[in-house]
Coordinates of C-alpha atoms in Angstrom, one line a residue:
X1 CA 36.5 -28.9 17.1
X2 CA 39.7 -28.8 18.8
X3 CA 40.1 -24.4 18.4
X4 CA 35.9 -24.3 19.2
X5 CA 36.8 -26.1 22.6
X6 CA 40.6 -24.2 23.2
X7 CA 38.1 -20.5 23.1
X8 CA 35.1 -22.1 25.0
X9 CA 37.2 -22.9 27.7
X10 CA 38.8 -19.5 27.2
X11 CA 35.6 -17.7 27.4
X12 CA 34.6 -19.7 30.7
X13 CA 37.9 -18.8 31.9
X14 CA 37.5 -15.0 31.5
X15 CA 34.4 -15.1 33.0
X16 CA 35.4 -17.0 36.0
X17 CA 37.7 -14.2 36.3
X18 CA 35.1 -11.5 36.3
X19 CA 32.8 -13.8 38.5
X20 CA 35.8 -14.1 41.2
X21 CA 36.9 -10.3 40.9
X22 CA 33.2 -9.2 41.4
X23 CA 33.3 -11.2 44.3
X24 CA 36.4 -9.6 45.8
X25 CA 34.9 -6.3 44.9
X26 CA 31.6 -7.1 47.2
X27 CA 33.1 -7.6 49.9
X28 CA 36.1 -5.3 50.3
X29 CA 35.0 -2.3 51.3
X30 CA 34.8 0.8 48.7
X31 CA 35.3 4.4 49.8
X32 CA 32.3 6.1 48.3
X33 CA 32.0 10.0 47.2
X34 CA 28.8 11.9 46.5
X35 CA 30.0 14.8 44.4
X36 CA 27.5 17.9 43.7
X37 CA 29.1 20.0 41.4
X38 CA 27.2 23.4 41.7
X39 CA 28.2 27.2 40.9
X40 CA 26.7 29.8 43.1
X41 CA 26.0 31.8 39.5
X42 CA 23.7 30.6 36.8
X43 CA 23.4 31.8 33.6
X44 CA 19.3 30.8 33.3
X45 CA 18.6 31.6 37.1
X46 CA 20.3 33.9 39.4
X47 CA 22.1 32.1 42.4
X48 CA 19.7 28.6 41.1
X49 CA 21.5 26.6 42.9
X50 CA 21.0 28.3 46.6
X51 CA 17.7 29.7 45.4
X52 CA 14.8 27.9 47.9
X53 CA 12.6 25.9 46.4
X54 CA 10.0 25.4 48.9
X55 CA 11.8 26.7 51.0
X56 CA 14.7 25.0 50.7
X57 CA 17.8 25.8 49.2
X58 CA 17.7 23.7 45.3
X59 CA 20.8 22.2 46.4
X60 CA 19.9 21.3 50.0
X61 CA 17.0 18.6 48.3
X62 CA 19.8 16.2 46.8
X63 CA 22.3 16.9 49.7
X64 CA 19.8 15.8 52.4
X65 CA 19.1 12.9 49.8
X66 CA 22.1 11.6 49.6
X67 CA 23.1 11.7 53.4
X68 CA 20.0 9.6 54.5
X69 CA 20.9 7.1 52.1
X70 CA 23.6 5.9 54.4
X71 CA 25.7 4.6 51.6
X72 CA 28.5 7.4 50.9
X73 CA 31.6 7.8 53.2
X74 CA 32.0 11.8 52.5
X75 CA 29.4 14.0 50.6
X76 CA 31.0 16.9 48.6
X77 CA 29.4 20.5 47.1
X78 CA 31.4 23.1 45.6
X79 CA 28.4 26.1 47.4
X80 CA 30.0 26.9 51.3
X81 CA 27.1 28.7 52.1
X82 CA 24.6 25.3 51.4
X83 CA 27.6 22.6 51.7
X84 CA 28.0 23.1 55.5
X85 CA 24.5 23.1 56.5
X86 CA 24.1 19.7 55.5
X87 CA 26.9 18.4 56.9
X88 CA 29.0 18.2 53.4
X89 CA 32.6 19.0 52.9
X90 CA 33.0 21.7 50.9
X91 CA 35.7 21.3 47.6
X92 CA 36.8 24.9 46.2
X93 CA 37.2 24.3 42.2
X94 CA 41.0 25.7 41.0
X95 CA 40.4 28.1 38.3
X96 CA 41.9 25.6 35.7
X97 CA 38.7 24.1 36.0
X98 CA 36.1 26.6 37.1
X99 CA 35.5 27.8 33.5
X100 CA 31.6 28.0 31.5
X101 CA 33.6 25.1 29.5
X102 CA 34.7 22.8 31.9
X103 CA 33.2 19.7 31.9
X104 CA 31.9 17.6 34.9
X105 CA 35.1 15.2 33.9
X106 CA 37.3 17.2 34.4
X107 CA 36.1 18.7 37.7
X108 CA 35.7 15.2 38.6
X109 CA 39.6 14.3 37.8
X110 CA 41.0 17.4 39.5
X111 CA 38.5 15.8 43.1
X112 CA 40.4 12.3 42.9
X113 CA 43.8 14.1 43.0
X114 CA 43.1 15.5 46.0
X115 CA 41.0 12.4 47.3
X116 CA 43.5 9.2 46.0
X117 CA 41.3 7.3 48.8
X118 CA 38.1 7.4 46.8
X119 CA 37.1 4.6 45.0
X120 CA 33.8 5.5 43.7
X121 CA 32.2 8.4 42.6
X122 CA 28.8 9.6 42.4
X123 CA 28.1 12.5 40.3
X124 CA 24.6 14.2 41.9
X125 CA 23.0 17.2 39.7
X126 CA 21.9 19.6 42.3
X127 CA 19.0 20.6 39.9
X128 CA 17.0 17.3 40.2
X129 CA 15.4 17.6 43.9
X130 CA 13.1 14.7 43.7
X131 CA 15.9 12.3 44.1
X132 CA 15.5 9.5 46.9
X133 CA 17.8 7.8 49.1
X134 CA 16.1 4.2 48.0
X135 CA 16.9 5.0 44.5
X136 CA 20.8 6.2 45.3
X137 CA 22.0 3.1 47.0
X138 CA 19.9 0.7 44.4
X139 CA 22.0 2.2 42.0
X140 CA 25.2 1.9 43.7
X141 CA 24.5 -1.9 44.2
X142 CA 24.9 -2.7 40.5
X143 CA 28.8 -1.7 41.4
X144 CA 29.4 -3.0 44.8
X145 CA 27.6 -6.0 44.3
X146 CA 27.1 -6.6 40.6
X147 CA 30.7 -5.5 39.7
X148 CA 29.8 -2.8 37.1
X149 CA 32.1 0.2 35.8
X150 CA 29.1 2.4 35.5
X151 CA 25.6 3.5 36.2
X152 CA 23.1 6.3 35.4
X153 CA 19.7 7.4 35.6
X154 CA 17.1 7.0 33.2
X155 CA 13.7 7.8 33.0
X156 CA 11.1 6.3 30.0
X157 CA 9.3 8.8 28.0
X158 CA 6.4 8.3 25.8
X159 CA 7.1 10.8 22.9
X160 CA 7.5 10.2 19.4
X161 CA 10.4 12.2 17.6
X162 CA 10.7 13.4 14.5
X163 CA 13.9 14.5 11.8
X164 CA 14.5 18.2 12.5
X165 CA 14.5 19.8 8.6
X166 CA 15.5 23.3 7.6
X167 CA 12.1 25.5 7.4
X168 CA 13.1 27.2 4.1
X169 CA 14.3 24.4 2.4
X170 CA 12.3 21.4 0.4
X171 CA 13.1 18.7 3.0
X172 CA 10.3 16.6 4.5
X173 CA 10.3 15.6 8.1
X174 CA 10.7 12.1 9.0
X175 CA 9.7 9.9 11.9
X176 CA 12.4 8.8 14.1
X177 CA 10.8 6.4 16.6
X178 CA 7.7 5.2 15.0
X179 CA 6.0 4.2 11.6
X180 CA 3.0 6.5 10.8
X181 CA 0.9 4.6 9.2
X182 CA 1.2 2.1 12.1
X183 CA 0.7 4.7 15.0
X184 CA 1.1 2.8 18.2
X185 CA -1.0 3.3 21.0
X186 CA 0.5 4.7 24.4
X187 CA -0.4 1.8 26.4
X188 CA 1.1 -0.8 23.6
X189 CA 4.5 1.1 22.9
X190 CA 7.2 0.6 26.0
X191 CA 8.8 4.3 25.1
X192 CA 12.3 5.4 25.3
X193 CA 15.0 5.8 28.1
X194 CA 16.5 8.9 28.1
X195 CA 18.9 10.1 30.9
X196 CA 17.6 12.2 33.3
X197 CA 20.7 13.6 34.8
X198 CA 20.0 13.0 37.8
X199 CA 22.9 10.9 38.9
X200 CA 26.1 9.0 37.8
X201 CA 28.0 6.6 39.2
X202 CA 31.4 5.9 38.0
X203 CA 34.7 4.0 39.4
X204 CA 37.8 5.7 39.6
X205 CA 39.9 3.6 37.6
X206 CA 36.8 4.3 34.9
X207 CA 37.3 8.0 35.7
X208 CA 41.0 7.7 35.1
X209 CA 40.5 6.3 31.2
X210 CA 38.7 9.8 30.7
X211 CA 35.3 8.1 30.7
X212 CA 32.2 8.9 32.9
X213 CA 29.9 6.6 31.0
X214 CA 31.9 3.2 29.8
X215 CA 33.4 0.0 30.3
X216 CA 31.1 -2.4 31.6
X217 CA 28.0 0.1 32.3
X218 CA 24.4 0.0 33.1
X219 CA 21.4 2.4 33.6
X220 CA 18.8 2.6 36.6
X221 CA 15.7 3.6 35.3
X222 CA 13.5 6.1 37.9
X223 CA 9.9 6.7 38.2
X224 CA 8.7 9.8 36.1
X225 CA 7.7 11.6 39.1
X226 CA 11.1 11.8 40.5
X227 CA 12.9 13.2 37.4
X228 CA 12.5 16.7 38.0
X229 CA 15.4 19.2 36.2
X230 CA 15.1 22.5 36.5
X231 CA 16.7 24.5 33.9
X232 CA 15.1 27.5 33.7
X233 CA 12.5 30.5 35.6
X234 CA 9.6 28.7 33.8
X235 CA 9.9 25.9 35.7
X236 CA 10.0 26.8 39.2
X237 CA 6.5 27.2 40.3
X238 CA 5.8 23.8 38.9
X239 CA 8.7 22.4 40.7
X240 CA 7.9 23.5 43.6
X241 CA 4.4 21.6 43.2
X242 CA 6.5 18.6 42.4
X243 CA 8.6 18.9 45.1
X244 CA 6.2 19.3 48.0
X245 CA 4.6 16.1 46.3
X246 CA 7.2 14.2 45.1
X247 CA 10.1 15.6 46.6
X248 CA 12.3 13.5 49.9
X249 CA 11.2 15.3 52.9
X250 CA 13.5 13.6 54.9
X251 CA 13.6 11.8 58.4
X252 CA 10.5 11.4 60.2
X253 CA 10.4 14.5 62.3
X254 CA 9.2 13.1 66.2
X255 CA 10.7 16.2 68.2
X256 CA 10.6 19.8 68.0
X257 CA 12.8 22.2 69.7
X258 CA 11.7 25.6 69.5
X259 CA 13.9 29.2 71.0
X260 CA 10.7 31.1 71.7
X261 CA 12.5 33.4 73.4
X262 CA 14.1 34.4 70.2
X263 CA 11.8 33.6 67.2
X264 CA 8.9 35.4 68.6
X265 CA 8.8 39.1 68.5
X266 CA 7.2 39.7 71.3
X267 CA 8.7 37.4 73.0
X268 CA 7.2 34.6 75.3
X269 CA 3.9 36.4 75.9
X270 CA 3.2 35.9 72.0
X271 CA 3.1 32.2 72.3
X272 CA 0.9 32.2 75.4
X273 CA -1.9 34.4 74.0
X274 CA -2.1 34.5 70.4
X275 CA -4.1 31.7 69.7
X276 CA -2.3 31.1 65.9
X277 CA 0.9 30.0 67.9
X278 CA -0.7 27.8 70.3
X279 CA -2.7 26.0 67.5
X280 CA 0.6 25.7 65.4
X281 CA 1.7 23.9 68.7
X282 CA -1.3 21.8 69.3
X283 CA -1.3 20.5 64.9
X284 CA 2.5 18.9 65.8
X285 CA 1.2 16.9 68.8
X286 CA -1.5 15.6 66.7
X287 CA 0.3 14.2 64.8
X288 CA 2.9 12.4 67.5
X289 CA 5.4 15.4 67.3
X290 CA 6.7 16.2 71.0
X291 CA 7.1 19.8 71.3
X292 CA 9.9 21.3 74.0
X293 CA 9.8 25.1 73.9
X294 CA 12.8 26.7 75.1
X295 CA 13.7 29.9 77.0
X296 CA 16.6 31.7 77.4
X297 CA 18.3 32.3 80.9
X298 CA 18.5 35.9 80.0
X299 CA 14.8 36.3 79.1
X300 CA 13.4 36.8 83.3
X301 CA 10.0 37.2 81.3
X302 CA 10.3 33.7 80.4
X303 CA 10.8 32.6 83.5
X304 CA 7.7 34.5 85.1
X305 CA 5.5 33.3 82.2
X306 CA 7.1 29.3 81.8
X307 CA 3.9 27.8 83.7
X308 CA 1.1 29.6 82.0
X309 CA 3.1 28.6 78.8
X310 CA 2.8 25.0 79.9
X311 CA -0.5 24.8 80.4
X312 CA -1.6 26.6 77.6
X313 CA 0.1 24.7 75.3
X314 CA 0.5 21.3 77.1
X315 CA 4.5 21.3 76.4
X316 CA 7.5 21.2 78.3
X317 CA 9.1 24.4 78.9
X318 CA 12.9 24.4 78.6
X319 CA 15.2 27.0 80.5
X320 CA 19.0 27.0 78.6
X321 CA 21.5 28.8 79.0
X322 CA 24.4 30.5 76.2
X323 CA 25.4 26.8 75.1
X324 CA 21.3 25.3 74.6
X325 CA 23.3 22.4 72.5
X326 CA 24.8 21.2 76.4
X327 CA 21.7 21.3 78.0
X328 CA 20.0 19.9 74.9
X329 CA 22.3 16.7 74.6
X330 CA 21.0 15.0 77.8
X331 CA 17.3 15.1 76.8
X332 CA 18.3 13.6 73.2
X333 CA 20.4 10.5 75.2
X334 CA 17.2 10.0 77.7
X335 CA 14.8 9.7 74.6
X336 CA 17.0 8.1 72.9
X337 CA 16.8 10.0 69.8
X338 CA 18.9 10.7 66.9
X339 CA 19.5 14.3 65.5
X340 CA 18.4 13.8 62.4
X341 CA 14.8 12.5 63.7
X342 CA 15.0 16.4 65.5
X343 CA 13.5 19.5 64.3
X344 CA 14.9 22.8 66.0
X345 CA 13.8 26.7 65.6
X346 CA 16.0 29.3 66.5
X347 CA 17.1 32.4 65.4
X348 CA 20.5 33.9 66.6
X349 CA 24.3 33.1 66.5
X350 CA 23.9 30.8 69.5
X351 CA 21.5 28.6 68.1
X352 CA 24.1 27.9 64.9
X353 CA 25.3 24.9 65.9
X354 CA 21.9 23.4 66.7
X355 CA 20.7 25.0 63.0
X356 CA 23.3 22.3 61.8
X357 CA 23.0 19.5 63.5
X358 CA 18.9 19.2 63.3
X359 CA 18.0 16.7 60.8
X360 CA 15.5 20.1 59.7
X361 CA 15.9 23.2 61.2
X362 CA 14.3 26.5 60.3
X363 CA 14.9 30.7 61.2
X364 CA 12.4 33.0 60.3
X365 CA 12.7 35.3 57.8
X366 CA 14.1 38.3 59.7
X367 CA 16.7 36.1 61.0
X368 CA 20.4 37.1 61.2
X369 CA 22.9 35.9 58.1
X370 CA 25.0 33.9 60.5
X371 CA 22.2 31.8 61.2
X372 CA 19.9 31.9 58.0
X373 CA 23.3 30.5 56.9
X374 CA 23.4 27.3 58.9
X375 CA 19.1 26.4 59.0
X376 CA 18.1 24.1 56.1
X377 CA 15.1 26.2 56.0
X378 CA 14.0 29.6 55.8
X379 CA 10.6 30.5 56.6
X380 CA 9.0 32.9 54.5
X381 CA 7.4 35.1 57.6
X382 CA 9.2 36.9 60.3
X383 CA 9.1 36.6 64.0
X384 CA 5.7 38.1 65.4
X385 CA 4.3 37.4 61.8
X386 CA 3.4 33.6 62.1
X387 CA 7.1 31.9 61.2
X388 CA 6.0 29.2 64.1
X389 CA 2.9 28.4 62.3
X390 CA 4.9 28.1 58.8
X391 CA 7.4 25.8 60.1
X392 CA 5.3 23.6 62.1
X393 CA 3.3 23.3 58.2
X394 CA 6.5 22.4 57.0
X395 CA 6.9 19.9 59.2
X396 CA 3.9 18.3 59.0
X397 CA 4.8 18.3 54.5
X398 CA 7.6 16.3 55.3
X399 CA 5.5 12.9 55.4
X400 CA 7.5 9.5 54.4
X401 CA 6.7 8.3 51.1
X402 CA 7.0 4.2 50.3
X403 CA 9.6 3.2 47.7
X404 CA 8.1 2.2 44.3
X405 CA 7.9 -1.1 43.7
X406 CA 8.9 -1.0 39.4
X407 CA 11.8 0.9 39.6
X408 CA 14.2 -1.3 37.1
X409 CA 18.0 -1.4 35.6
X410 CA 19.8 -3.4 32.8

């Protein structure tokens, strides 16, 4: 009786321990890193990983993900070209670790030399774009506030699995996961979890022991509907269905800027008589999104046309000058507005820094490399050919979805 009580009060002991260092851990504040390891080559898909999907680069879906979900102090890609239009720091691989083996481990171990500050890592697969900020920083609560080494995505499946045998040999196949003769029903069989690959959170002290998956660890499961991987051409067209439906779209959009000086081809006079733009125009306002064109001090065309252009369209017309982000600052601090809540078209090397700093931004598709580079949106159509119409579409896709209600862990 005497050794039974001796390791009862040993057990409560270690558990008061754990209870007390969970507690510290909750509220001492954790540096957080969102990691998305991505090559710009692909062995399946050429350039996957910048390739648009719905028109936005595969990559750019998880980024803009994981910065609305407010919970990371540094996101981090390994693609330039995507990396900085999102706002991410961009981590060049050495070539120790840039190899077809490497694993994500050891990429992961070579980051935290360079970044001794981080204490927890999140690895992000660029290939699942339906990923939602509620579902990131859910996850991340099972460490911060539940004191766990570990957590991963899961998704249930419904599927019954069977032995693989060799075709040419006598073998039979066996069930794996359910008895034949008693062949549940889909509705009376809870199905699997299986890792989607969506995410993975580890510590670094975890990371550290060689381990990505371990210690004390725990799974989030997601909604079916979110885990999307793409892994090859096949499924691209019906990812991009997925996406537009299931996909994060983003902030709520409630201003557009738009150069149409420089994204029509025609120039002003296209947006004051051909009744496509205008209507593209009138669509946003419908839908509660103000609508400030802008025209350039250099464009006197503009200048003449600015009040027909008004009251065609019923917006405000905008003159700026080389440097549209300073003029563009003061109206953002009198409607108290946030960037990321802005949409902004342009088209040339001035507008870059605007491309960047919209929460969405868009070119069209003759747009120069310099500033296709920094929009977080391509449209398919070039100026003169109905690009205004496309993004204000796009716009209009990017609706706000509710977070599910049964998403669970344990």
């Amino acid at each position: 009786e005497k050794c039974q009580l001796t390791r009862t009060r040993s057990s409560n002991t270690r558990c008061k321990k754990r209870q007390v260092a969970a507690s510290s851990n909750k509220n001492q504040k954790r540096h957080v890193a969102a990691l998305i390891l991505a090559r710009g080559g692909s062995k399946g898909i050429p350039l996957k990983n910048i390739k648009p999907l719905a028109g936005v680069p595969l990559m750019g879906w998880v980024l803009r993900a994981a910065v609305d979900s407010e919970v990371f102090d540094r996101y981090v890609a390994n693609i330039k070209k995507v990396a900085e239009a999102w706002g991410a720091q961009v981590h060049q691989r050495s070539s120790e670790v840039s190899r077809d083996s490497t694993s994500s481990l050891e990429t992961i171990q070579e980051f935290l030399e360079y970044h001794n500050e981080v204490d927890i890592v999140c690895n992000i697969q660029a290939t699942s774009p339906c990923l939602h900020p509620f579902d990131v920083r859910e996850a991340l609560k099972k460490i911060t506030e539940d004191g766990y080494d570990s957590v991963f995505s899961v998704v249930r499946r419904h599927q019954f699995r069977w032995k693989e045998v060799d075709e040419l040999s006598d073998e039979k196949t066996e069930a794996i996961n359910l008895d034949p003769a008693n062949r549940p029903r889909r509705q009376d069989w809870p199905g699997e979890l299986c890792e989607n690959g969506s995410f993975y959170f580890t510590t670094k002290d975890l990371i550290k022991t060689g381990q990505l998956q371990g210690g004390k660890s725990i799974y989030y499961e997601m909604l079916p509907e979110f885990s999307v991987d793409i892994d090859g051409d096949i499924d691209w067209p019906v990812a991009e269905q997925r996406v537009l439906r299931y996909g994060y779209p983003g902030k709520v959009v409630r201003l557009l800027f738009c150069n149409v000086s420089a994204c029509l081809a025609e120039g002003i006079n296209a947006l004051s008589s051909n009744t496509r733009n205008t209507s593209a125009i009138h669509m946003l306002q419908e839908k509660q999104v103000e609508v400030i064109l802008l025209t350039s001090s250099d464009d006197a065309v503009a200048q003449s046309l600015a009040a027909k252009l008004q009251k065609r369209t019923g917006c405000q017309v905008m003159e700026v000058g080389k440097k549209p982000l300073n003029d563009l600052q003061e109206v953002m601090k009198n409607k108290s507005l946030d960037w990321k809540h802005v949409a902004f078209m342009g088209f040339d090397q001035a507008d870059e820094k605007l491309l960047k700093l919209a929460g969405l931004s868009a070119v069209p598709g003759d747009a120069p490399e310099l500033a296709s580079k920094a929009a977080k949106y391509i449209c398919p159509l070039s100026r003169g050919s109905g690009a205004v119409w496309d993004f204000a579409e796009h716009i209009l896709l990017q609706k706000p979805m509710a977070k599910p209600q049964n998403n669970k862990s344990c």
